CSV table of C-alpha atoms and ligand atoms in Angstrom, one decimal:
chain,number,residue,atom,x,y,z
A,1,MET,CA,87.7,106.2,97.5
A,2,ARG,CA,86.6,103.2,95.6
A,3,ILE,CA,83.8,103.5,93.0
A,4,LEU,CA,82.0,100.8,91.0
A,5,LEU,CA,81.4,101.9,87.3
A,6,VAL,CA,78.8,100.0,85.2
A,7,GLU,CA,79.2,101.2,81.6
A,8,ASP,CA,79.3,99.2,78.4
A,9,ASP,CA,80.9,101.8,76.1
A,10,GLU,CA,84.6,100.8,76.3
A,11,VAL,CA,86.0,104.2,75.3
A,12,LEU,CA,83.8,106.0,77.8
A,13,ARG,CA,84.6,103.4,80.5
A,14,ASP,CA,88.3,103.7,80.0
A,15,GLY,CA,88.0,107.5,80.0
A,16,ILE,CA,86.0,107.6,83.3
A,17,VAL,CA,88.5,105.2,84.9
A,18,ALA,CA,91.4,107.4,83.9
A,19,GLY,CA,89.7,110.7,84.6
A,20,LEU,CA,88.3,109.8,88.0
A,21,GLY,CA,91.7,108.3,88.8
A,22,LEU,CA,93.3,111.7,88.4
A,23,ASP,CA,90.7,113.0,90.8
A,24,GLY,CA,91.8,110.4,93.4
A,25,PHE,CA,89.1,107.8,92.9
A,26,ASP,CA,89.9,104.1,92.4
A,27,VAL,CA,87.4,102.9,89.8
A,28,ASP,CA,86.4,99.2,89.4
A,29,PRO,CA,84.8,98.9,86.0
A,30,VAL,CA,82.2,96.4,84.7
A,31,ALA,CA,80.3,96.4,81.4
A,32,THR,CA,77.1,94.4,82.0
A,33,LEU,CA,74.3,94.0,84.6
A,34,ALA,CA,75.5,90.4,85.1
A,35,GLU,CA,78.9,91.5,86.1
A,36,ALA,CA,77.6,94.2,88.3
A,37,ARG,CA,75.2,91.8,90.1
A,38,ALA,CA,78.2,89.6,90.9
A,39,VAL,CA,79.8,92.5,92.9
A,40,ALA,CA,78.9,93.2,96.5
A,41,THR,CA,77.9,96.9,96.5
A,42,GLY,CA,79.1,97.3,100.0
A,43,ASP,CA,82.7,97.2,98.8
A,44,HIS,CA,82.3,100.6,97.1
A,45,ALA,CA,81.8,104.1,98.4
A,46,GLY,CA,79.7,105.0,95.4
A,47,ILE,CA,78.4,103.7,92.1
A,48,VAL,CA,78.3,105.3,88.6
A,49,LEU,CA,75.6,103.4,86.6
A,50,ASP,CA,74.8,103.6,82.9
A,51,ILE,CA,71.1,103.0,82.0
A,52,GLY,CA,71.4,101.4,78.6
A,53,LEU,CA,73.3,98.2,79.1
A,54,PRO,CA,73.6,95.1,76.7
A,55,ASP,CA,71.7,92.8,79.1
A,56,GLY,CA,69.0,95.2,80.4
A,57,SER,CA,68.4,98.5,82.1
A,58,GLY,CA,70.5,100.0,84.8
A,59,LEU,CA,67.3,101.2,86.3
A,60,ASP,CA,66.2,97.7,87.1
A,61,LEU,CA,69.6,97.0,88.7
A,62,LEU,CA,69.2,100.1,90.8
A,63,ALA,CA,65.8,99.0,91.9
A,64,GLU,CA,67.2,95.6,92.9
A,65,TRP,CA,69.9,97.2,95.0
A,66,ARG,CA,67.5,99.4,96.8
A,67,ARG,CA,65.1,96.6,97.5
A,68,ALA,CA,68.0,94.6,98.9
A,69,GLY,CA,68.6,97.5,101.3
A,70,SER,CA,71.8,98.9,99.8
A,71,THR,CA,72.2,102.6,100.5
A,72,THR,CA,75.4,103.1,98.5
A,73,PRO,CA,75.1,106.4,96.6
A,74,VAL,CA,74.3,106.0,92.9
A,75,LEU,CA,74.9,108.5,90.1
A,76,LEU,CA,73.1,107.6,86.8
A,77,LEU,CA,74.5,108.3,83.4
A,78,THR,CA,71.6,109.1,81.1
A,79,ALA,CA,71.0,110.0,77.5
A,80,ARG,CA,70.8,113.7,77.1
A,81,ASN,CA,67.1,114.1,76.3
A,82,LEU,CA,65.5,111.2,78.2
A,83,ILE,CA,63.8,113.1,81.0
A,84,SER,CA,61.7,110.1,81.8
A,85,ASP,CA,64.8,108.1,82.6
A,86,ARG,CA,66.0,110.7,85.0
A,87,VAL,CA,62.7,111.0,86.8
A,88,ASP,CA,62.3,107.2,86.9
A,89,GLY,CA,65.9,106.9,88.1
A,90,LEU,CA,65.6,109.4,90.9
A,91,ASP,CA,62.3,107.8,92.0
A,92,ARG,CA,64.0,104.4,92.1
A,93,GLY,CA,66.6,105.6,94.5
A,94,ALA,CA,69.4,107.3,92.4
A,95,ASP,CA,71.1,110.1,94.2
A,96,ASP,CA,72.0,112.2,91.1
A,97,TYR,CA,72.3,111.9,87.3
A,98,LEU,CA,74.5,113.3,84.6
A,99,GLY,CA,73.5,113.5,80.9
A,100,LYS,CA,75.9,112.3,78.2
A,101,PRO,CA,78.1,113.8,77.0
A,102,PHE,CA,79.5,115.2,80.2
A,103,ASP,CA,82.7,116.6,81.5
A,104,LEU,CA,84.8,114.4,83.7
A,105,SER,CA,85.5,117.2,86.2
A,106,GLU,CA,81.7,117.6,86.7
A,107,LEU,CA,81.3,113.8,87.2
A,108,ALA,CA,84.0,113.9,89.9
A,109,ALA,CA,82.5,116.9,91.6
A,110,ARG,CA,79.0,115.3,91.6
A,111,LEU,CA,80.4,112.1,93.0
A,112,ARG,CA,82.2,114.0,95.8
A,113,ALA,CA,78.9,115.7,96.6
A,114,ILE,CA,76.8,112.5,96.8
A,115,LEU,CA,79.5,110.8,98.8
A,116,ARG,CA,79.6,113.7,101.2
A,117,ARG,CA,75.9,113.8,101.6
A,118,ALA,CA,75.9,110.1,102.3
A,119,SER,CA,78.3,110.6,105.1
A,120,GLY,CA,76.1,113.4,106.5
A,121,ARG,CA,78.3,116.4,105.7
A,122,ALA,CA,77.4,119.5,103.9
A,123,SER,CA,80.9,120.9,103.2
A,124,GLY,CA,83.8,119.4,101.3
A,125,ASP,CA,86.3,120.3,104.1
A,126,LEU,CA,86.9,118.1,107.1
A,127,THR,CA,88.3,119.9,110.1
A,128,LEU,CA,89.7,118.1,113.1
A,129,GLY,CA,91.4,120.5,115.5
A,130,ALA,CA,94.4,122.0,113.8
A,131,LEU,CA,94.0,119.7,110.8
A,132,THR,CA,92.0,120.6,107.7
A,133,ILE,CA,91.4,118.1,104.8
A,134,SER,CA,89.9,119.4,101.5
A,135,GLU,CA,88.3,116.8,99.3
A,136,ALA,CA,88.1,118.9,96.2
A,137,ARG,CA,91.7,119.9,96.2
A,138,ARG,CA,92.9,116.7,97.9
A,139,SER,CA,95.0,118.8,100.2
A,140,VAL,CA,95.9,118.6,103.9
A,141,ALA,CA,96.8,121.5,106.1
A,142,LEU,CA,98.1,121.6,109.6
A,143,ASN,CA,97.7,124.9,111.5
A,144,GLY,CA,97.0,126.5,108.1
A,145,ALA,CA,100.2,125.2,106.5
A,146,GLU,CA,99.8,122.8,103.6
A,147,ILE,CA,101.3,119.3,104.1
A,148,ALA,CA,102.3,117.3,101.0
A,149,VAL,CA,100.7,113.8,101.1
A,150,SER,CA,100.7,111.1,98.5
A,151,ARG,CA,97.4,109.9,96.9
A,152,ARG,CA,97.2,106.8,99.1
A,153,GLU,CA,98.2,108.7,102.3
A,154,PHE,CA,95.4,111.1,101.5
A,155,ALA,CA,92.9,108.2,101.0
A,156,ILE,CA,93.8,106.7,104.4
A,157,LEU,CA,93.7,110.0,106.2
A,158,HIS,CA,90.4,110.9,104.7
A,159,ALA,CA,88.9,107.5,105.6
A,160,LEU,CA,90.0,107.9,109.2
A,161,ALA,CA,89.0,111.5,109.5
A,162,GLU,CA,85.5,111.0,108.1
A,163,GLN,CA,84.6,109.2,111.3
A,164,PRO,CA,86.9,110.3,114.1
A,165,GLY,CA,87.1,107.8,116.9
A,166,ARG,CA,85.9,104.9,114.7
A,167,VAL,CA,88.4,102.1,114.3
A,168,LEU,CA,89.2,100.9,110.7
A,169,SER,CA,90.9,97.6,110.2
A,170,ARG,CA,93.9,97.2,108.0
A,171,SER,CA,91.7,95.4,105.4
A,172,GLN,CA,89.1,98.1,105.4
A,173,LEU,CA,91.9,100.7,104.8
A,174,GLU,CA,93.3,98.4,102.0
A,175,ASP,CA,89.8,98.4,100.4
A,176,ARG,CA,89.9,102.2,100.3
A,177,ILE,CA,93.3,102.5,98.6
A,178,TYR,CA,93.3,99.5,96.1
A,179,GLY,CA,91.2,98.8,93.1
A,180,TRP,CA,90.6,95.2,91.8
A,181,GLN,CA,93.5,95.2,89.3
A,182,GLU,CA,96.1,96.2,91.9
A,183,GLU,CA,98.2,93.8,93.9
A,184,ILE,CA,98.2,94.7,97.6
A,185,GLU,CA,101.6,95.2,99.1
A,186,SER,CA,101.6,93.4,102.4
A,187,ASN,CA,102.6,96.2,104.7
A,188,ALA,CA,101.5,99.2,102.7
A,189,VAL,CA,98.9,100.4,105.2
A,190,GLU,CA,101.5,100.4,108.0
A,191,VAL,CA,104.0,102.3,105.8
A,192,HIS,CA,101.4,105.0,104.9
A,193,ILE,CA,100.3,105.4,108.5
A,194,HIS,CA,104.0,105.7,109.5
A,195,LYS,CA,104.5,108.5,106.9
A,196,LEU,CA,101.3,110.3,107.9
A,197,ARG,CA,102.4,110.3,111.6
A,198,ALA,CA,105.8,111.7,110.6
A,199,LYS,CA,104.1,114.5,108.8
A,200,LEU,CA,101.1,115.2,111.1
A,201,GLY,CA,102.3,114.2,114.5
A,202,ARG,CA,102.4,110.7,116.1
A,203,GLU,CA,99.4,111.3,118.4
A,204,ARG,CA,97.0,112.1,115.6
A,205,ILE,CA,96.5,108.5,114.4
A,206,GLU,CA,96.1,105.9,117.1
A,207,THR,CA,96.8,102.2,116.8
A,208,VAL,CA,94.2,100.0,118.5
A,209,ARG,CA,96.0,96.7,119.1
A,210,GLY,CA,94.5,93.8,117.2
A,211,GLU,CA,91.8,95.9,115.6
A,212,GLY,CA,93.3,98.7,113.5
A,213,TYR,CA,93.6,102.5,113.5
A,214,ARG,CA,91.5,105.4,114.4
A,215,MET,CA,91.8,109.2,114.3
A,216,ALA,CA,92.3,110.9,117.7
A,217,ALA,CA,89.1,112.8,118.4
A,218,SER,CA,90.6,116.2,118.4
B,301,LIG,CA1,75.3,102.2,77.4
C-alpha cells in the first residue's frame, strides 16, 4: 500500500521509509507543506503527517485536505507532550496520532488499523471462500495451508481482495505496488497476476477485457 509521508527530519524520514518498507508499505516522502500540497492525496492509501514543518503547521494542511473533501486516512506525528496538538489534530480530521519518539512497528500497526477502518473492516484478516489474507503477517493461506507470495504479489492480491468483484485497472494496480522512485516494468502486473493464478488457482482472479482484473466473488 502506498503511503505519503510528510516529515522534515531527514533521519526520521529515512527511518520511516525503510521501516514501513519492511512492513510492506511503499512510502513516498516529502519534507515540506509546499511539496505535500503539490501531491494529489488520492494517489495514496494513507498519509503520515508531521505537525512542525519548516513552512508551517501540518494541522493547517490537514484542514485544507479535509475542506477539499479528501477522506484519505491521516496519522499525525506529534511532540510527546503537546496534548493541544493532538486534540486540535483529531478535531481537524486526523484519524490517529503517535507521539515522538515512537516505535516503527507501532506506526505500522496504527497505519494498518486506520486503513482498515477506512475500508469498513474491523478485522485484519480478509476471507474469501477458501482464501485467507492476513494484513499483519502479510501471509496468504488457501484451505488453511500457507502459500508463499512475494511482496508485490501480496500487494496486488490484497488490493483485489479488499473489494471483491470490483475491477482494478493495470495502472491502479501499478499505483499500489510502485513508489515514486521506482521505475515501472511494463508487464509487471501481468506477470504477478500470472504467478498468483498459478499459486491460488486460475479462476480466482478474473481478467475483464479492456478494463483490468477483479477477484472472483467467492
Ligand atoms: Ca518536524
